């Protein structure tokens, strides 16, 4: 079982968890806070930390600026620092294909892979928010299809830049004066729709060959991108049945592309709420939900449906939602909104439900309850592991690592020591062949 | 006296130092190598490490790929890691204004400033090499004037992004539900020649207010950029007379711009060669020069003069060099080539001279000799300190830190303990006011 400990808000996945008495304050800007999280996860032999990211603050609606935890550290810098104070744990780091240059991303991930001795993965995102677009020269976000086409070409360029130094290219032969073997250093001379990149990279091939590729969007284009390029897919489904359909769909795509399903790890997200009893778990969650502010929940719902709901009566019914196929926003969220509309009579109810529930199913109860449900999903084959989205940090993270992980270890479902080698080695994913000349 | 320990090649500043028996091999990709350099510098209370960078490999001529140490780590990732394993030393990190987005650079430096508790500086470069341009969608490098205009706008946007969160903007008031004070978070709504950026940044204002700005080009446009924006200027001059003229020129520019000269630190580069006797120092340098390969030196000269010299007889005279005012390459190097042409009869001689000498004057001799010359430049006022470009790493770095630094301390010219506070505080540079509304 693969375990990935996730955060976007360093205060936890519940959107207003920053208000909780046990949530961190200004220490979210100190390395020590993250170092402690990493150390706890590493003691538990958790596979990886997963850091999400956005390229702007969430402020389409006024409440975002005042009430949302909009300030955070840039994740690549943070992982640079964390790689120096950890030994074994992996790092999945988010970077956008829409607002970066492939040469810069290829260099940074190759360097982090060297510095961490083979422990980094790139979570590829296309950046769906208009708030992000407007920080990068645009007045609206790039349409969904173009974003994904650009991502596809971006990934092709980055992986070939990683291949531009073959494994044996670096000689450092002081006698002969040959630092490198020119026959093993390759030019891309790439000229595509979005990019023109000559290469080669100025970083020698890194310990994992390629840092792992992670993809985390469940739209049609997201699943295509994932099965084309990714090693790990962060999926969103709400129950085992949905999971089975999801897995079948993914496996069919993989087979069509000539990939064995064993080369691809499917990690659904779950929101673990662990307590000494089911009742206490429910109380913990209720205490978090009380922190929600009505204005924020309404604004969140407006943002995800790309509709200004403040124009509608808050205790009236929800207006019709946009058509997914024509939707340029974040389709995963739109679908979650759609799936919850039947459970809420008014806009206020739907907003609260959505704002508190988050994107992934809650797995709540005692240590045994949580381990049982994880075991069920794992043994039934819908999950190769889990992306753990803790409602409140650091407490839920520390608690999970020290209670649920030992239970999973007792059941023989999870490692008790880190295996040797890189992050890729531990996941038994093959070191990629050099594809520089595939074009 | 401010001391900055510089490297571009992690094997030292001499261009083929990687061939020296004492130079590092594959450990240039390991954090431990850099950690040791940082620890030695920090023990000596050196102000800062300065990491230069290029966005490509030097391969205009074939010899570059085979014989030049073209593979290295990306410096921002490296400094992320080093900030986690050091406490006091500063980091000057190079990033290009031509091949990055201002929002990304503002975020990364603000994050590194938080992670290091106020120890980072940004060395602003405009990337003059065609090898770099061709990795970023272009077929030739951007002309000199446009590069500097873009840099000027880039710096304006980045500093205003740093100002977009005022010092008091972050509230994290759990009771009231106010994470931030919206009246202290600002939009840039910048729409200029090169960039359109809305803001605000998603990182709260960092410990130094602004990470320090460093500029390192001595062309007319470089000096203008430096006196407009920089806190620290890395200058190239060859003797005290040149230095005096340089300082006068810079001071006049500062005064014209309403800046006090005390807000600006001028650090000339020197190449310190320290040994137990003058003769041994000369032998050390001669041993490095023996590592040079004729083909590499000729190709370097061709590159800096933007002329293919392989078409000329190597033992014949040097053809006429391009006019600086129309030169889109690296004007600093062109001037160094020009200044050496009178000392060399043939192309081969000039190439060897240039390739071995480097860009800055050598300060060679015993500990006393080197300290004497540094003291002279410092007390005469031409230098506020030095950018130390060691011929061979790690030996020259370690040797300098353990021999010349104690001598400078004995003379009362250099600190014996780090002062409290940030890098900016130690240099007695004022924390910048918030200029978000200056436009």
Short mmCIF file of C-alpha atoms in Angstrom, two decimals, chain A residues 30-424:
data_model
loop_
_atom_site.label_atom_id
_atom_site.label_comp_id
_atom_site.label_asym_id
_atom_site.label_seq_id
_atom_site.Cartn_x
_atom_site.Cartn_y
_atom_site.Cartn_z
CA UNK A 30 9.02 28.57 9.15
CA UNK A 31 10.88 25.53 7.92
CA UNK A 32 10.64 23.99 11.40
CA UNK A 33 6.90 23.45 11.05
CA UNK A 34 7.30 21.44 7.83
CA UNK A 35 10.40 19.70 9.10
CA UNK A 36 8.37 18.33 12.01
CA UNK A 37 5.62 17.08 9.65
CA UNK A 38 8.24 15.44 7.45
CA UNK A 39 10.01 13.81 10.39
CA UNK A 40 6.76 12.34 11.74
CA UNK A 41 5.86 10.98 8.29
CA UNK A 42 9.36 9.58 7.81
CA UNK A 43 9.30 7.86 11.21
CA UNK A 44 6.06 6.17 10.06
CA UNK A 45 7.76 5.11 6.75
CA UNK A 46 5.13 6.96 4.73
CA UNK A 47 6.06 6.94 1.04
CA UNK A 48 5.76 10.59 0.23
CA UNK A 49 4.61 14.07 1.10
CA UNK A 50 2.41 15.67 -1.57
CA UNK A 51 2.35 19.48 -1.79
CA UNK A 52 -0.38 21.07 -3.89
CA UNK A 53 -0.13 24.61 -5.20
CA UNK A 54 -1.86 27.53 -6.89
CA UNK A 55 -0.26 30.48 -8.64
CA UNK A 56 -2.33 33.20 -7.06
CA UNK A 57 -4.61 33.96 -4.17
CA UNK A 58 -8.23 32.85 -4.23
CA UNK A 59 -9.95 36.21 -4.42
CA UNK A 60 -12.56 36.16 -7.16
CA UNK A 61 -14.92 36.99 -4.32
CA UNK A 62 -14.10 39.45 -1.58
CA UNK A 63 -14.33 36.92 1.26
CA UNK A 64 -11.36 35.01 -0.11
CA UNK A 65 -8.91 37.79 0.71
CA UNK A 66 -10.17 38.32 4.28
CA UNK A 67 -11.09 34.82 5.45
CA UNK A 68 -9.18 32.31 3.41
CA UNK A 69 -5.62 31.18 4.25
CA UNK A 70 -4.19 32.64 1.06
CA UNK A 71 -0.54 33.07 2.02
CA UNK A 72 1.80 30.13 1.84
CA UNK A 73 5.30 29.11 0.76
CA UNK A 74 6.25 28.25 -2.82
CA UNK A 75 6.55 24.43 -2.82
CA UNK A 76 9.74 23.92 -4.86
CA UNK A 77 11.75 26.08 -2.45
CA UNK A 78 10.16 24.29 0.47
CA UNK A 79 11.01 20.85 -0.91
CA UNK A 80 14.56 22.01 -1.61
CA UNK A 81 14.84 22.74 2.11
CA UNK A 82 13.02 19.58 3.26
CA UNK A 83 15.19 17.35 1.08
CA UNK A 84 18.20 18.53 3.13
CA UNK A 85 16.68 17.51 6.48
CA UNK A 86 15.16 14.12 5.54
CA UNK A 87 16.68 10.89 4.25
CA UNK A 88 14.07 8.55 2.81
CA UNK A 89 10.65 10.10 2.30
CA UNK A 90 9.57 11.14 -1.20
CA UNK A 91 8.21 14.54 -2.25
CA UNK A 92 5.46 15.10 -4.79
CA UNK A 93 5.68 18.75 -5.78
CA UNK A 94 3.19 20.67 -7.86
CA UNK A 95 4.24 22.81 -10.83
CA UNK A 96 2.16 24.25 -13.63
CA UNK A 97 2.63 23.58 -17.33
CA UNK A 98 0.68 26.72 -18.21
CA UNK A 99 2.84 29.31 -16.44
CA UNK A 100 6.37 27.93 -16.58
CA UNK A 101 9.05 27.26 -19.17
CA UNK A 102 9.87 23.57 -19.79
CA UNK A 103 13.62 24.20 -19.56
CA UNK A 104 13.25 25.71 -16.08
CA UNK A 105 11.00 22.91 -14.82
CA UNK A 106 13.28 20.21 -16.24
CA UNK A 107 16.32 21.78 -14.53
CA UNK A 108 14.66 22.33 -11.18
CA UNK A 109 13.24 18.82 -10.89
CA UNK A 110 16.47 17.22 -12.10
CA UNK A 111 18.38 19.27 -9.50
CA UNK A 112 15.96 18.38 -6.71
CA UNK A 113 16.27 14.74 -7.75
CA UNK A 114 20.06 14.96 -7.38
CA UNK A 115 19.87 16.86 -4.08
CA UNK A 116 17.37 14.40 -2.59
CA UNK A 117 19.16 11.36 -4.03
CA UNK A 118 16.16 10.35 -6.13
CA UNK A 119 13.14 11.30 -4.03
CA UNK A 120 11.14 13.80 -6.06
CA UNK A 121 8.04 13.61 -8.20
CA UNK A 122 6.38 16.30 -10.25
CA UNK A 123 2.64 16.77 -9.84
CA UNK A 124 1.70 18.18 -13.24
CA UNK A 125 -1.12 20.72 -13.16
CA UNK A 126 -2.53 22.95 -15.88
CA UNK A 127 -3.79 25.78 -13.58
CA UNK A 128 -7.51 26.27 -14.08
CA UNK A 129 -8.12 29.43 -12.09
CA UNK A 130 -8.67 32.82 -13.61
CA UNK A 131 -6.81 34.29 -10.60
CA UNK A 132 -3.75 32.42 -11.83
CA UNK A 133 -4.08 33.44 -15.48
CA UNK A 134 -4.22 37.10 -14.52
CA UNK A 135 -0.81 36.93 -12.85
CA UNK A 136 0.72 35.70 -16.10
CA UNK A 137 -0.26 38.19 -18.75
CA UNK A 138 -3.73 36.88 -19.52
CA UNK A 139 -7.14 38.34 -18.84
CA UNK A 140 -8.95 34.98 -18.59
CA UNK A 141 -7.84 31.42 -18.10
CA UNK A 142 -6.64 29.38 -21.07
CA UNK A 143 -9.36 27.12 -22.44
CA UNK A 144 -9.37 23.56 -21.16
CA UNK A 145 -8.33 21.87 -24.43
CA UNK A 146 -5.42 24.24 -25.07
CA UNK A 147 -4.19 23.85 -21.48
CA UNK A 148 -4.04 20.10 -21.88
CA UNK A 149 -2.43 20.25 -25.33
CA UNK A 150 0.21 22.55 -23.93
CA UNK A 151 0.69 20.19 -20.97
CA UNK A 152 1.17 17.25 -23.32
CA UNK A 153 3.86 19.05 -25.33
CA UNK A 154 5.42 20.44 -22.12
CA UNK A 155 5.78 16.92 -20.69
CA UNK A 156 7.26 15.63 -23.92
CA UNK A 157 9.89 18.40 -23.89
CA UNK A 158 10.72 18.02 -20.20
CA UNK A 159 11.18 14.25 -20.35
CA UNK A 160 13.39 14.55 -23.42
CA UNK A 161 15.45 17.25 -21.67
CA UNK A 162 15.94 14.76 -18.82
CA UNK A 163 17.06 12.27 -21.46
CA UNK A 164 19.41 14.74 -23.16
CA UNK A 165 22.25 13.50 -20.95
CA UNK A 166 22.41 9.72 -21.25
CA UNK A 167 23.34 7.77 -18.14
CA UNK A 168 26.92 7.35 -19.34
CA UNK A 169 27.38 10.90 -20.69
CA UNK A 170 29.15 12.32 -17.65
CA UNK A 171 32.82 11.24 -17.75
CA UNK A 172 34.74 13.76 -15.62
CA UNK A 173 37.95 12.20 -16.92
CA UNK A 174 40.61 14.52 -15.56
CA UNK A 175 43.45 12.82 -17.49
CA UNK A 176 41.93 12.95 -20.95
CA UNK A 177 40.21 16.29 -20.45
CA UNK A 178 36.83 14.84 -21.40
CA UNK A 179 34.21 16.12 -18.98
CA UNK A 180 31.46 14.53 -21.03
CA UNK A 181 31.02 12.17 -23.96
CA UNK A 182 29.54 14.34 -26.72
CA UNK A 183 28.03 11.28 -28.41
CA UNK A 184 25.82 10.78 -25.35
CA UNK A 185 24.59 14.37 -25.08
CA UNK A 186 21.62 15.13 -27.29
CA UNK A 187 19.91 18.09 -28.83
CA UNK A 188 16.12 18.20 -28.87
CA UNK A 189 15.79 20.86 -31.56
CA UNK A 190 12.13 20.73 -30.59
CA UNK A 191 9.82 23.02 -32.52
CA UNK A 192 6.19 22.43 -31.63
CA UNK A 193 2.92 24.29 -31.23
CA UNK A 194 3.76 25.85 -27.88
CA UNK A 195 7.51 25.48 -27.44
CA UNK A 196 10.79 25.71 -29.27
CA UNK A 197 13.61 24.21 -27.22
CA UNK A 198 17.07 23.27 -28.42
CA UNK A 199 18.59 21.58 -25.35
CA UNK A 200 20.54 19.86 -24.02
CA UNK A 201 19.79 20.33 -20.33
CA UNK A 202 22.67 21.63 -18.19
CA UNK A 203 22.02 19.05 -15.46
CA UNK A 204 23.26 15.47 -15.86
CA UNK A 205 20.65 12.70 -15.79
CA UNK A 206 19.29 12.39 -12.27
CA UNK A 207 19.15 9.38 -9.92
CA UNK A 208 15.62 8.33 -10.93
CA UNK A 209 16.32 8.86 -14.65
CA UNK A 210 13.12 10.86 -14.69
CA UNK A 211 11.65 12.25 -11.49
CA UNK A 212 8.27 10.52 -11.11
CA UNK A 213 5.29 12.10 -12.86
CA UNK A 214 2.06 12.55 -10.93
CA UNK A 215 -1.22 13.69 -12.40
CA UNK A 216 -4.26 14.73 -10.42
CA UNK A 217 -7.28 15.55 -12.55
CA UNK A 218 -10.14 13.19 -13.29
CA UNK A 219 -11.57 14.93 -16.37
CA UNK A 220 -11.41 13.14 -19.73
CA UNK A 221 -8.33 15.18 -20.70
CA UNK A 222 -6.84 14.60 -17.25
CA UNK A 223 -7.19 10.82 -17.55
CA UNK A 224 -5.64 10.93 -21.02
CA UNK A 225 -2.70 13.00 -19.79
CA UNK A 226 -2.27 10.67 -16.81
CA UNK A 227 -2.25 7.46 -18.85
CA UNK A 228 0.06 9.03 -21.44
CA UNK A 229 2.66 10.36 -19.03
CA UNK A 230 2.10 9.66 -15.34
CA UNK A 231 3.51 7.09 -12.93
CA UNK A 232 1.06 8.01 -10.17
CA UNK A 233 -2.51 9.20 -10.55
CA UNK A 234 -4.31 10.98 -7.75
CA UNK A 235 -7.96 10.07 -8.36
CA UNK A 236 -11.20 11.32 -6.90
CA UNK A 237 -14.00 8.82 -6.35
CA UNK A 238 -16.53 8.50 -3.57
CA UNK A 239 -17.07 4.77 -3.10
CA UNK A 240 -15.85 1.33 -4.15
CA UNK A 241 -18.29 1.08 -7.06
CA UNK A 242 -17.17 4.37 -8.55
CA UNK A 243 -13.61 3.24 -7.88
CA UNK A 244 -14.09 0.00 -9.80
CA UNK A 245 -15.47 1.87 -12.81
CA UNK A 246 -12.62 4.37 -12.53
CA UNK A 247 -9.98 1.65 -12.40
CA UNK A 248 -11.52 -0.19 -15.35
CA UNK A 249 -11.55 3.00 -17.40
CA UNK A 250 -7.93 3.76 -16.54
CA UNK A 251 -6.76 0.19 -17.22
CA UNK A 252 -8.42 0.23 -20.65
CA UNK A 253 -6.64 3.47 -21.52
CA UNK A 254 -3.30 2.04 -20.33
CA UNK A 255 -3.68 -1.13 -22.38
CA UNK A 256 -4.62 0.88 -25.48
CA UNK A 257 -1.38 2.82 -25.02
CA UNK A 258 0.69 -0.32 -24.61
CA UNK A 259 1.32 0.25 -20.92
CA UNK A 260 1.03 -2.46 -18.30
CA UNK A 261 -1.24 -1.52 -15.38
CA UNK A 262 1.69 -2.37 -13.05
CA UNK A 263 3.50 0.72 -14.35
CA UNK A 264 0.77 2.97 -12.96
CA UNK A 265 -0.27 3.61 -9.37
CA UNK A 266 -3.81 4.76 -8.65
CA UNK A 267 -4.16 6.68 -5.37
CA UNK A 268 -7.63 7.91 -4.49
CA UNK A 269 -7.83 10.79 -2.04
CA UNK A 270 -9.41 10.23 1.34
CA UNK A 271 -10.04 12.53 4.27
CA UNK A 272 -9.18 10.45 7.35
CA UNK A 273 -10.84 11.49 10.61
CA UNK A 274 -9.51 9.23 13.35
CA UNK A 275 -10.60 9.26 16.98
CA UNK A 276 -10.98 6.96 19.94
CA UNK A 277 -14.64 6.38 19.07
CA UNK A 278 -16.94 7.02 16.10
CA UNK A 279 -18.79 9.61 18.12
CA UNK A 280 -15.59 11.48 18.91
CA UNK A 281 -14.62 11.39 15.22
CA UNK A 282 -17.96 12.96 14.34
CA UNK A 283 -17.49 15.60 17.02
CA UNK A 284 -14.02 16.43 15.71
CA UNK A 285 -15.43 16.97 12.26
CA UNK A 286 -18.39 19.00 13.59
CA UNK A 287 -15.97 21.26 15.47
CA UNK A 288 -14.18 22.00 12.18
CA UNK A 289 -17.44 22.63 10.35
CA UNK A 290 -18.38 25.24 12.94
CA UNK A 291 -15.38 27.28 11.81
CA UNK A 292 -16.92 27.79 8.36
CA UNK A 293 -18.13 31.27 7.49
CA UNK A 294 -21.34 31.46 5.36
CA UNK A 295 -19.91 34.08 3.04
CA UNK A 296 -16.87 31.91 2.30
CA UNK A 297 -18.93 28.80 1.57
CA UNK A 298 -21.21 30.72 -0.80
CA UNK A 299 -18.21 32.26 -2.57
CA UNK A 300 -16.56 28.85 -2.91
CA UNK A 301 -19.66 27.44 -4.53
CA UNK A 302 -19.82 30.43 -6.87
CA UNK A 303 -16.19 29.94 -7.81
CA UNK A 304 -16.45 26.23 -8.57
CA UNK A 305 -19.57 26.64 -10.65
CA UNK A 306 -18.18 29.79 -12.30
CA UNK A 307 -21.45 31.58 -11.49
CA UNK A 308 -21.97 34.58 -9.19
CA UNK A 309 -24.52 33.12 -6.76
CA UNK A 310 -24.77 36.30 -4.69
CA UNK A 311 -27.35 37.42 -7.24
CA UNK A 312 -29.68 34.56 -6.15
CA UNK A 313 -31.62 34.22 -2.85
CA UNK A 314 -29.34 32.24 -0.52
CA UNK A 315 -32.26 30.19 0.84
CA UNK A 316 -33.69 29.60 -2.62
CA UNK A 317 -32.94 26.77 -5.03
CA UNK A 318 -29.64 26.38 -6.89
CA UNK A 319 -29.75 27.60 -10.54
CA UNK A 320 -28.80 25.22 -13.35
CA UNK A 321 -25.08 24.40 -13.47
CA UNK A 322 -22.88 24.82 -16.58
CA UNK A 323 -22.37 22.01 -19.07
CA UNK A 324 -19.11 20.13 -18.32
CA UNK A 325 -18.09 19.73 -21.96
CA UNK A 326 -18.03 23.51 -22.46
CA UNK A 327 -16.59 24.32 -19.02
CA UNK A 328 -13.13 25.94 -18.98
CA UNK A 329 -12.86 25.94 -15.18
CA UNK A 330 -11.95 23.07 -12.91
CA UNK A 331 -14.11 20.19 -14.12
CA UNK A 332 -13.37 17.96 -11.12
CA UNK A 333 -14.93 20.52 -8.78
CA UNK A 334 -17.88 21.15 -11.07
CA UNK A 335 -18.68 17.45 -10.94
CA UNK A 336 -18.51 17.39 -7.16
CA UNK A 337 -20.93 20.31 -7.03
CA UNK A 338 -23.23 18.47 -9.46
CA UNK A 339 -23.13 15.27 -7.42
CA UNK A 340 -24.17 17.12 -4.24
CA UNK A 341 -27.01 19.24 -5.67
CA UNK A 342 -29.56 16.48 -5.12
CA UNK A 343 -28.71 16.41 -1.37
CA UNK A 344 -29.32 20.12 -0.78
CA UNK A 345 -32.55 22.07 -1.16
CA UNK A 346 -31.12 25.59 -0.96
CA UNK A 347 -27.99 27.40 -2.12
CA UNK A 348 -26.93 27.89 1.53
CA UNK A 349 -27.22 24.16 2.26
CA UNK A 350 -25.32 23.18 -0.85
CA UNK A 351 -22.63 25.77 -0.14
CA UNK A 352 -22.10 24.55 3.42
CA UNK A 353 -22.08 20.95 2.32
CA UNK A 354 -19.53 21.56 -0.42
CA UNK A 355 -17.34 23.89 1.60
CA UNK A 356 -17.11 21.45 4.50
CA UNK A 357 -16.95 18.17 2.67
CA UNK A 358 -14.03 18.81 0.39
CA UNK A 359 -13.26 16.97 -2.75
CA UNK A 360 -12.73 13.45 -1.46
CA UNK A 361 -14.67 11.03 0.75
CA UNK A 362 -14.26 11.20 4.49
CA UNK A 363 -13.07 8.01 6.15
CA UNK A 364 -14.08 8.48 9.74
CA UNK A 365 -14.03 6.47 12.96
CA UNK A 366 -11.65 4.56 15.18
CA UNK A 367 -8.23 3.36 14.08
CA UNK A 368 -9.82 0.01 13.24
CA UNK A 369 -12.64 1.61 11.23
CA UNK A 370 -10.22 3.67 9.15
CA UNK A 371 -7.80 0.80 8.62
CA UNK A 372 -10.72 -1.49 7.66
CA UNK A 373 -11.94 0.84 4.95
CA UNK A 374 -8.44 1.40 3.58
CA UNK A 375 -7.83 -2.36 3.58
CA UNK A 376 -11.12 -2.96 1.74
CA UNK A 377 -10.27 -0.50 -1.06
CA UNK A 378 -6.73 -1.81 -1.29
CA UNK A 379 -7.55 -5.53 -1.37
CA UNK A 380 -10.46 -5.06 -3.77
CA UNK A 381 -7.98 -3.46 -6.17
CA UNK A 382 -9.62 -0.05 -6.58
CA UNK A 383 -6.68 1.62 -4.83
CA UNK A 384 -2.90 1.01 -4.88
CA UNK A 385 -2.73 3.29 -1.90
CA UNK A 386 -4.12 6.60 -0.70
CA UNK A 387 -3.58 10.29 -0.90
CA UNK A 388 -4.25 11.34 2.68
CA UNK A 389 -5.90 14.75 2.94
CA UNK A 390 -5.96 15.50 6.67
CA UNK A 391 -8.66 17.93 7.81
CA UNK A 392 -6.46 19.59 10.44
CA UNK A 393 -2.68 19.91 10.55
CA UNK A 394 -0.46 19.06 12.29
CA UNK A 395 -2.67 17.00 14.67
CA UNK A 396 -4.45 14.72 12.19
CA UNK A 397 -1.19 14.02 10.35
CA UNK A 398 0.69 13.12 13.52
CA UNK A 399 -2.24 11.11 14.89
CA UNK A 400 -2.63 9.10 11.67
CA UNK A 401 1.11 8.38 11.45
CA UNK A 402 1.18 7.13 15.04
CA UNK A 403 -2.10 5.18 15.14
CA UNK A 404 -3.41 4.09 11.72
CA UNK A 405 0.01 3.38 10.18
CA UNK A 406 1.02 0.95 12.98
CA UNK A 407 -2.34 -0.79 12.53
CA UNK A 408 -1.73 -1.13 8.77
CA UNK A 409 1.75 -2.48 9.56
CA UNK A 410 0.30 -5.04 12.02
CA UNK A 411 -1.99 -6.20 9.23
CA UNK A 412 0.97 -6.63 6.90
CA UNK A 413 -0.41 -3.99 4.53
CA UNK A 414 2.36 -1.41 4.92
CA UNK A 415 6.16 -1.43 5.18
CA UNK A 416 7.90 -1.34 8.54
CA UNK A 417 11.22 -0.17 7.07
CA UNK A 418 12.04 1.84 3.97
CA UNK A 419 13.39 -0.27 1.14
CA UNK A 420 16.77 0.75 -0.33
CA UNK A 421 17.00 2.94 -3.40
CA UNK A 422 15.11 5.84 -4.87
CA UNK A 423 11.43 6.75 -4.55
CA UNK A 424 10.95 5.07 -7.94
#
